[in-house]
Amino acid sequence: MKKDAVVFKYFKRVFDDYQVLVMVNPIDFSGTELIIHPDGKIEKTEIQFDEEIYDDLEVDEFKESSPLEFQLYLKGIKG
């Protein structure tokens, strides 16, 4: 397997007036969080998670989501 071939994991939670999408690199636990505001503004934060990230996401009621949706927001195509 190529060292740079990573299959990221994606998660999403919809709150009352905004949503949060998270991309996690399962190898080194680096990732990106997108906060999508009702007005379409997108906040992007690069995060270094720890090995408990999956438990944390489950406790916070995040669900697995689509890589396509994350990428559309990240590229500014959706929002």
Short mmCIF file of C-alpha atoms in Angstrom, two decimals, residues 1-10 23-31 54 67 71:
data_model
loop_
_atom_site.label_atom_id
_atom_site.label_comp_id
_atom_site.label_asym_id
_atom_site.label_seq_id
_atom_site.Cartn_x
_atom_site.Cartn_y
_atom_site.Cartn_z
CA MET A 1 0.00 0.00 0.00
CA LYS A 2 1.28 3.44 -0.86
CA LYS A 3 2.25 5.50 2.16
CA ASP A 4 0.22 8.50 0.96
CA ALA A 5 -2.89 6.44 0.11
CA VAL A 6 -5.20 7.27 3.00
CA VAL A 7 -8.93 6.61 3.15
CA PHE A 8 -10.27 9.39 5.34
CA LYS A 9 -13.32 8.99 7.55
CA TYR A 10 -16.10 11.57 7.49
CA MET A 23 -12.70 14.61 8.19
CA VAL A 24 -10.32 12.28 10.08
CA ASN A 25 -7.12 10.67 8.84
CA PRO A 26 -7.31 7.25 10.56
CA ILE A 27 -3.53 6.77 10.41
CA ASP A 28 -2.23 9.88 12.18
CA PHE A 29 -5.53 11.32 13.51
CA SER A 30 -5.06 14.64 11.75
CA GLY A 31 -8.16 16.18 10.29
CA TYR A 54 -14.12 8.08 17.30
CA PRO A 67 -16.89 12.30 1.57
CA GLN A 71 -15.48 17.99 -0.32
#
